[in-house]
CSV table of C-alpha atoms and ligand atoms in Angstrom, one decimal:
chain,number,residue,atom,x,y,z
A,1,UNK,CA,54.6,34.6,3.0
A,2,UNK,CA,54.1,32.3,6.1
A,3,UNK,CA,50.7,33.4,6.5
A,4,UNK,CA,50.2,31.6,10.1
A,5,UNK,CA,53.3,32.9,11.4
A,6,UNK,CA,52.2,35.2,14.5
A,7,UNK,CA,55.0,37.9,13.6
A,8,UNK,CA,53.9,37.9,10.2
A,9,UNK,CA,50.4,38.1,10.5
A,10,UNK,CA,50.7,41.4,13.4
A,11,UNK,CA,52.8,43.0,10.7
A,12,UNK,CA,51.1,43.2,7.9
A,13,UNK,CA,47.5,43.8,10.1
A,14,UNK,CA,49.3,46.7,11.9
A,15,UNK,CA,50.8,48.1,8.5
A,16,UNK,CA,46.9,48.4,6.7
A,17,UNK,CA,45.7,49.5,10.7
A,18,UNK,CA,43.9,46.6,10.8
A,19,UNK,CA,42.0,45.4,14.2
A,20,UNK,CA,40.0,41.9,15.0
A,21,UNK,CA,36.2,42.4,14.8
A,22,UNK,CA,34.0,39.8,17.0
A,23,UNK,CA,31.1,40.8,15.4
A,24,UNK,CA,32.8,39.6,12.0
A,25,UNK,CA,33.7,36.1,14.0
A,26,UNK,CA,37.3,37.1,12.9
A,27,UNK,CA,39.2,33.9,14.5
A,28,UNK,CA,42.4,33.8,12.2
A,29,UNK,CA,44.4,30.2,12.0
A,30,UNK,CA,47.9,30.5,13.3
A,31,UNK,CA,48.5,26.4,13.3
A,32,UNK,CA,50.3,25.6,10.0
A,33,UNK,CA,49.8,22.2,9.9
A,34,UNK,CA,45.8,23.1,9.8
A,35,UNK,CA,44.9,24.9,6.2
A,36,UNK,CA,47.6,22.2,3.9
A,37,UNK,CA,45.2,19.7,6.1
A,38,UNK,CA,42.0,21.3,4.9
A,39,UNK,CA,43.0,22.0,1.2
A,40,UNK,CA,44.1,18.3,0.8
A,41,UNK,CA,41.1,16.5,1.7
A,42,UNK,CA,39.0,19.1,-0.2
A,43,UNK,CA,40.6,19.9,-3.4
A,44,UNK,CA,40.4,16.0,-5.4
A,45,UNK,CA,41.5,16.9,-8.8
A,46,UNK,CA,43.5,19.9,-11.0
A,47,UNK,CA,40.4,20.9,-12.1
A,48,UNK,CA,39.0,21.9,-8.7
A,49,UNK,CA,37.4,25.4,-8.4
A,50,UNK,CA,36.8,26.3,-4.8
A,51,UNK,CA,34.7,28.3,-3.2
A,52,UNK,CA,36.1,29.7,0.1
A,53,UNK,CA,33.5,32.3,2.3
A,54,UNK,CA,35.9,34.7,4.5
A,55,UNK,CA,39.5,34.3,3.5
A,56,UNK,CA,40.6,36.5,7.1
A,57,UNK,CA,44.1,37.4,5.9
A,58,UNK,CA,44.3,34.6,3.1
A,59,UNK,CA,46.0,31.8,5.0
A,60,UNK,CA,43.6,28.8,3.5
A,61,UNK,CA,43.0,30.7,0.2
A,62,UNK,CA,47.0,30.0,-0.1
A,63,UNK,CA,46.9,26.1,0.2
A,64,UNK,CA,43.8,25.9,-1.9
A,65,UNK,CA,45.3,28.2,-4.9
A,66,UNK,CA,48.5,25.9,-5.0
A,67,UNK,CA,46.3,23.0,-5.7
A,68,UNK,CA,43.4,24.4,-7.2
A,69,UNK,CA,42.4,25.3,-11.1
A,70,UNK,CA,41.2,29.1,-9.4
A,71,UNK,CA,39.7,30.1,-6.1
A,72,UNK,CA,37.0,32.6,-5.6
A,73,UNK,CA,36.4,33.8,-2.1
A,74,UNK,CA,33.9,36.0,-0.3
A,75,UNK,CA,35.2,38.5,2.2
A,76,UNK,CA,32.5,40.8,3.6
A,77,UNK,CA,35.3,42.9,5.6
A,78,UNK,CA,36.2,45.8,2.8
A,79,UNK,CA,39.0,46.5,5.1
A,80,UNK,CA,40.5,43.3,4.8
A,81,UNK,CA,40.6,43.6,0.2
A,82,UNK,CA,44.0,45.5,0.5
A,83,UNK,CA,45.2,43.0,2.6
A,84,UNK,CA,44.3,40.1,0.6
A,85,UNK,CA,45.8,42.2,-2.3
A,86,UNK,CA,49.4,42.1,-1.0
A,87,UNK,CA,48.9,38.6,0.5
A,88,UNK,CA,47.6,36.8,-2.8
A,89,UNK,CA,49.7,38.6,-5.4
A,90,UNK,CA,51.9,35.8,-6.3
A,91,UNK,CA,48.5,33.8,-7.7
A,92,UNK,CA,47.1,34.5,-10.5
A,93,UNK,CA,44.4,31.9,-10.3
A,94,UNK,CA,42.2,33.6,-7.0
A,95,UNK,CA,39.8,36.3,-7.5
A,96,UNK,CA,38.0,38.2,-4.5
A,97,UNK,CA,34.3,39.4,-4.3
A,98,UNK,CA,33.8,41.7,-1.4
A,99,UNK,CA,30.2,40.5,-0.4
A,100,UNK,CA,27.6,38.9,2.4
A,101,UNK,CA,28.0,35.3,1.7
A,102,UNK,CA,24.3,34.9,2.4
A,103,UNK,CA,23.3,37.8,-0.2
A,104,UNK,CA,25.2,36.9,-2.7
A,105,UNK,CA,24.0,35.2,-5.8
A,106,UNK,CA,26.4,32.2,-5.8
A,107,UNK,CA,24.7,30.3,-8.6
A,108,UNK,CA,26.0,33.0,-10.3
A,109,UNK,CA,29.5,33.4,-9.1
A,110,UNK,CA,29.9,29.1,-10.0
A,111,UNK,CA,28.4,30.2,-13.5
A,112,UNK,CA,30.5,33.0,-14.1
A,113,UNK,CA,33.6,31.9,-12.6
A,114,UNK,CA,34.0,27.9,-12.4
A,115,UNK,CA,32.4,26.9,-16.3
A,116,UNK,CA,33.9,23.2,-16.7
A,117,UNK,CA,34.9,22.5,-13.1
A,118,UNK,CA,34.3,19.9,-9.9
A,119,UNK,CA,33.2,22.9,-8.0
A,120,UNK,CA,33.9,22.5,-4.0
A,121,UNK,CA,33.4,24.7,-0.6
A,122,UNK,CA,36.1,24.6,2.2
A,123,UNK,CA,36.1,27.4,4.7
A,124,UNK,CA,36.9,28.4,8.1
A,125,UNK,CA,33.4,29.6,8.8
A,126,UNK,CA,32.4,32.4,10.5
A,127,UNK,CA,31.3,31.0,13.9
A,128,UNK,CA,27.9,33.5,14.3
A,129,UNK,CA,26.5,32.2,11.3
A,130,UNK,CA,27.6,29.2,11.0
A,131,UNK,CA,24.5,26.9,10.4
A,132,UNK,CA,22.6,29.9,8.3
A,133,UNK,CA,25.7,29.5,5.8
A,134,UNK,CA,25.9,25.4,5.9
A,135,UNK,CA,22.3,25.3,5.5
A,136,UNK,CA,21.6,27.7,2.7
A,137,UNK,CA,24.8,26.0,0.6
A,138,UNK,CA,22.7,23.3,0.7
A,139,UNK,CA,19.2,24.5,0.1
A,140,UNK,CA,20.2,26.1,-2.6
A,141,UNK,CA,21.2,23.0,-4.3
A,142,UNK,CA,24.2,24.8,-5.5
A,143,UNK,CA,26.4,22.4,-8.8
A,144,UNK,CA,29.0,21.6,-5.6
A,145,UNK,CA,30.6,18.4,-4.9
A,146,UNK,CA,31.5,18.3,-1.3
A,147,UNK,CA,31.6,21.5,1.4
A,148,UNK,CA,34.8,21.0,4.0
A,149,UNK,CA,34.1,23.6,6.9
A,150,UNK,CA,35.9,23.9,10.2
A,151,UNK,CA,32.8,24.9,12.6
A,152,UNK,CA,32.8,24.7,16.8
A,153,UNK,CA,33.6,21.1,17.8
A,154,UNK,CA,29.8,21.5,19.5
A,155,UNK,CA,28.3,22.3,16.1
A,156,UNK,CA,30.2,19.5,14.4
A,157,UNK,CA,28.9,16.8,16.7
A,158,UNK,CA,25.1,17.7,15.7
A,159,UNK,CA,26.1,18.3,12.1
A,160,UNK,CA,27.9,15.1,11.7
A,161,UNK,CA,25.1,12.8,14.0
A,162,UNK,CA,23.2,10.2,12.9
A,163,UNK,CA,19.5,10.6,12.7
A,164,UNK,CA,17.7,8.4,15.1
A,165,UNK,CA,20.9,9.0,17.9
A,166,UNK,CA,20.5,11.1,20.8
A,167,UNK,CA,22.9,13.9,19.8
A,168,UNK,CA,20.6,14.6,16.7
A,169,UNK,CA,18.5,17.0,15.7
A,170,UNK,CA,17.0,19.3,13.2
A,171,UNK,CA,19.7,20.5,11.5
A,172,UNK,CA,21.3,17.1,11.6
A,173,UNK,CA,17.9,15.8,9.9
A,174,UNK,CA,18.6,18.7,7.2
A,175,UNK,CA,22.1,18.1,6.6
A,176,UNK,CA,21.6,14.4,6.0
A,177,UNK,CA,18.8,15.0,3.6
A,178,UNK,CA,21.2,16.9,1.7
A,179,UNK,CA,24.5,15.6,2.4
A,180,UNK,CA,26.4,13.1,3.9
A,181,UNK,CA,28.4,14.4,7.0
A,182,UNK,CA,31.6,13.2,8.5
A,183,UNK,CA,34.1,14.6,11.0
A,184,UNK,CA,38.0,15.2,9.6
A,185,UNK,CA,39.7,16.4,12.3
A,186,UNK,CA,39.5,18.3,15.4
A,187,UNK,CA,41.6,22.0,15.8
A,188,UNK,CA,42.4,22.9,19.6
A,189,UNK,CA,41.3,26.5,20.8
A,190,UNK,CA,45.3,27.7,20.2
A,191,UNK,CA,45.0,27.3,16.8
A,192,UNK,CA,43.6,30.6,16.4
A,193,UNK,CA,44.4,34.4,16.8
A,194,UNK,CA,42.6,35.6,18.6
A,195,UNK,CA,41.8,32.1,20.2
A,196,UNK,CA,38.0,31.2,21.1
A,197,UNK,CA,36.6,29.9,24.3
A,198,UNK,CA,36.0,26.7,22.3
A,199,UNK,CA,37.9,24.2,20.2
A,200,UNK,CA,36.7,23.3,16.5
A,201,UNK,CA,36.3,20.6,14.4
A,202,UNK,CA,36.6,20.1,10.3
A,203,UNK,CA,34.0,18.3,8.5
A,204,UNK,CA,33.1,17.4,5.2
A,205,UNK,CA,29.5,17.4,3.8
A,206,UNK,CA,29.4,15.3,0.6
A,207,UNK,CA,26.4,16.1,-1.4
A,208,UNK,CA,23.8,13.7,-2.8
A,209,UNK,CA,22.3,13.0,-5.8
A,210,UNK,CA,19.5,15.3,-5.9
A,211,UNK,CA,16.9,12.2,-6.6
A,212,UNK,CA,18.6,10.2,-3.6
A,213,UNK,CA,16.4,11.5,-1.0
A,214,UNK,CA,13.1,13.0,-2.2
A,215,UNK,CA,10.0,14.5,-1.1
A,216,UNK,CA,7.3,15.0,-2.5
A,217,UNK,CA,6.4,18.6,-0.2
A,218,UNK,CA,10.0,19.6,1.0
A,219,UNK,CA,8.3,22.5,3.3
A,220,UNK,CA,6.0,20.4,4.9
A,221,UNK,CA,8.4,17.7,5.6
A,222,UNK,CA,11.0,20.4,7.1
A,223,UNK,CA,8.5,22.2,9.1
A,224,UNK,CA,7.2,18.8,10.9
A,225,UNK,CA,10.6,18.0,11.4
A,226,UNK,CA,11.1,20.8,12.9
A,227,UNK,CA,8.2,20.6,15.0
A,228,UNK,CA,9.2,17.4,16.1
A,229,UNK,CA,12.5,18.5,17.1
A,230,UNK,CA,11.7,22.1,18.8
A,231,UNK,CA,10.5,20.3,22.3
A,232,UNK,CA,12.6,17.7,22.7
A,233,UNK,CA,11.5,16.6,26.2
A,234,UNK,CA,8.4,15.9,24.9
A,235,UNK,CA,7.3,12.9,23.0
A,236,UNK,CA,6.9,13.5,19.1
A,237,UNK,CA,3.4,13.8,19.4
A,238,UNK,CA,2.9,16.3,21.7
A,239,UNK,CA,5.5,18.7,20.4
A,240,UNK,CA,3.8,18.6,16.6
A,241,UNK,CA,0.2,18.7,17.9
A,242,UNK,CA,1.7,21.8,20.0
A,243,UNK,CA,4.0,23.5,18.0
A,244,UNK,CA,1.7,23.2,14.3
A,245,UNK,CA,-1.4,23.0,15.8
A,246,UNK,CA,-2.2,19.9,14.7
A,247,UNK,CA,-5.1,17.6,16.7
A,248,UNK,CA,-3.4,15.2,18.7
A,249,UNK,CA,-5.6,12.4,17.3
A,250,UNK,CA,-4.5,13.8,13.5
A,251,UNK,CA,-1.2,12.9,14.7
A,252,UNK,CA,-1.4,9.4,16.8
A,253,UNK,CA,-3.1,8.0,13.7
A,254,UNK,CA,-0.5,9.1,11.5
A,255,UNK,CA,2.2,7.6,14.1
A,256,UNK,CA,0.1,4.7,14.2
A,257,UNK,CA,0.2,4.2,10.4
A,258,UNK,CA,3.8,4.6,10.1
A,259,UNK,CA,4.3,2.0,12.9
A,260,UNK,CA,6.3,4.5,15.2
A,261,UNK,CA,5.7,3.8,18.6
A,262,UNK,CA,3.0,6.9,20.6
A,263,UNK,CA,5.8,7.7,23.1
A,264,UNK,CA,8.8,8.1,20.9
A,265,UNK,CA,10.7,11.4,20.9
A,266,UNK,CA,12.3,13.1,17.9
A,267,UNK,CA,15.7,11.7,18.6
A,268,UNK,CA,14.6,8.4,18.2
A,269,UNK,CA,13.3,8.6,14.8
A,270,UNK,CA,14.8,7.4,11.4
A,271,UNK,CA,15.0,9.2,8.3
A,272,UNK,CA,12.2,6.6,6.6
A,273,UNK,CA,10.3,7.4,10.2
A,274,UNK,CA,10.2,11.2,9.6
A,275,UNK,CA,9.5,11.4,5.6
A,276,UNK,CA,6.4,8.5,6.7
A,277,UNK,CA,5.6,10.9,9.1
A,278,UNK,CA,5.2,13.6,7.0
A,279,UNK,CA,3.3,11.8,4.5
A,280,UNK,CA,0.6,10.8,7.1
A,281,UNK,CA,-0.2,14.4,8.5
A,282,UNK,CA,-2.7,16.1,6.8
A,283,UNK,CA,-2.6,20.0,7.7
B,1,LIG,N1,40.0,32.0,6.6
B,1,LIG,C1,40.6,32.8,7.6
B,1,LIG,C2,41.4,32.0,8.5
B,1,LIG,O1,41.2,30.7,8.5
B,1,LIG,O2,42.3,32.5,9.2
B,1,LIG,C3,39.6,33.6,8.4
B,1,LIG,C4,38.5,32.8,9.1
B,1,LIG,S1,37.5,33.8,10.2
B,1,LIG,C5,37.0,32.5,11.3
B,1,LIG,C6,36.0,34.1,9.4
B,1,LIG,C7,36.1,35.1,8.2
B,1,LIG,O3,34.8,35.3,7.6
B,1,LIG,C8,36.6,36.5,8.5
B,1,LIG,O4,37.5,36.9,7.6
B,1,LIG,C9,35.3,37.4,8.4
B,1,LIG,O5,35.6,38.7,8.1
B,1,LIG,C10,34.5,36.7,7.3
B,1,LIG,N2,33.1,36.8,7.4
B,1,LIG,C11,32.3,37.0,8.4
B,1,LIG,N3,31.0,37.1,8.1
B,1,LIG,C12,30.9,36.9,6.7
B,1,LIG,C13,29.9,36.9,5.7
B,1,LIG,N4,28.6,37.1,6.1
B,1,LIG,N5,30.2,36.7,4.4
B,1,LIG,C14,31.5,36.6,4.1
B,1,LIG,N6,32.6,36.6,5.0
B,1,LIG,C15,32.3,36.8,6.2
């Protein structure tokens, strides 16, 4: 079944009376070069199990089955299981849960379904939840290898930043603590049915070594960063002392001992900047 085909896709929609749901961020991909694209660069090996969050109509779960060892997506739609049904039945290697991606257990689901395999994440994400779903992939410090999502092109530009650059910011310093980011490829707005007011991007999050980046107090160090971060126009100082609490003087010395300059903003600092940072707070 040519699963981006326009015709194809209004047929078998309209014959389980199925309509497009914003709140769902239903966005379905109707370019066929797009999904062989995303299944390639995420699926390494024949002993790939992949993890795909909302399958839509099963366009990408298609191009991951042929290359995959077995796929196990998430659809929180229930109207969209009989549909997946009929589109899927000619794999025998792709199961379906009919779940909230950020409810379910997915340690779990890898345990039970994936024993023995380089387990990876490629989606077409959502777009209203987009960072809740990338960031609790990774805070879960789920057994995955690598996480290939297409997001908005705006999202993708903060994901994918360096730390220290101007387009950075929280999530960018959370992502690279657990990952490192890079941008695939960009998909135009008319890549989708119904199209979005925006155009996307795909990028891949490969994930670190656990021991790579460590801290000792992972909450502190996320909550200063995001301290730092929450007034931008404001120098790093004033937005912690502000936003924590913290005496300005508690945080001048601790910028001081780091050897970070008192009128630097978030944007401007490192990764060694912000965990020295952290270390030099006391609260
Ligand atoms: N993969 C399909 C494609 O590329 O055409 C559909 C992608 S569409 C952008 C996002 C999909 O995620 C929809 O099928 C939607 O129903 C599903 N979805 C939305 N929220 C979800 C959630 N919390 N958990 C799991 N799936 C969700």
């Amino acid at each position: 079944m040519a699963l981006s085909d326009i015709g194809t896709i209004k047929s078998i929609l309209s014959k389980h009376g199925f309509t497009f749901s914003k709140e769902m961020g239903q966005n379905f991909l109707i370019n066929p070069s797009v999904c062989p694209r995303m299944a390639e660069s995420s699926v390494q090996n024949d002993n790939t199990g992949v993890l795909e969050i909302g399958p839509g109509i099963g366009v990408l779960t298609c191009e991951l089955a042929k290359r995959a060892r077995k796929v196990v997506c998430i659809e929180l739609d229930k109207r969209l299981i009989p549909v997946l049904g009929e589109t899927l039945s000619e794999f025998d290697n792709v199961t379906v849960i009919n779940s909230d991606v950020l409810k379910i257990d997915l340690h779990k689901v890898i345990e039970e379904h994936f024993s023995g395999m380089d387990v990876v994440v490629c989606a077409n994400l959502p777009y209203y939840i987009t960072s809740p779903i990338i960031m609790s992939l990774l805070e879960s410090r789920l057994p995955i290898k690598t996480i290939t999502v297409m997001v908005q092109k705006e999202a993708a530009e903060r994901l994918c930043a360096q730390v220290g650059e101007r387009k950075s910011g929280a999530v960018t310093v959370a992502v690279n603590y657990y990952s490192i980011a890079k941008k695939l490829f960009d998909v135009s707005r008319g890549s989708f049915m119904p199209a979005p007011n925006v155009d996307s991007s795909v990028i891949q999050l490969e994930i670190r070594n656990e021991q790579e980046f460590k801290v000792d107090d992972e909450c502190k160090f996320f909550r200063i960063v995001r301290a730092a971060f929450q007034q931008r126009r404001k120098t790093v100082s004033n937005s912690i002392s502000s936003v924590l609490g913290v005496k300005k003087s508690v945080v001048a010395d601790a910028l001081k001992a780091c050897g970070i300059k008192e009128t630097a903003r978030a944007e401007e600092l490192t990764m060694e900047d912000l965990f020295a940072l952290s270390e030099n707070i006391n609260m």
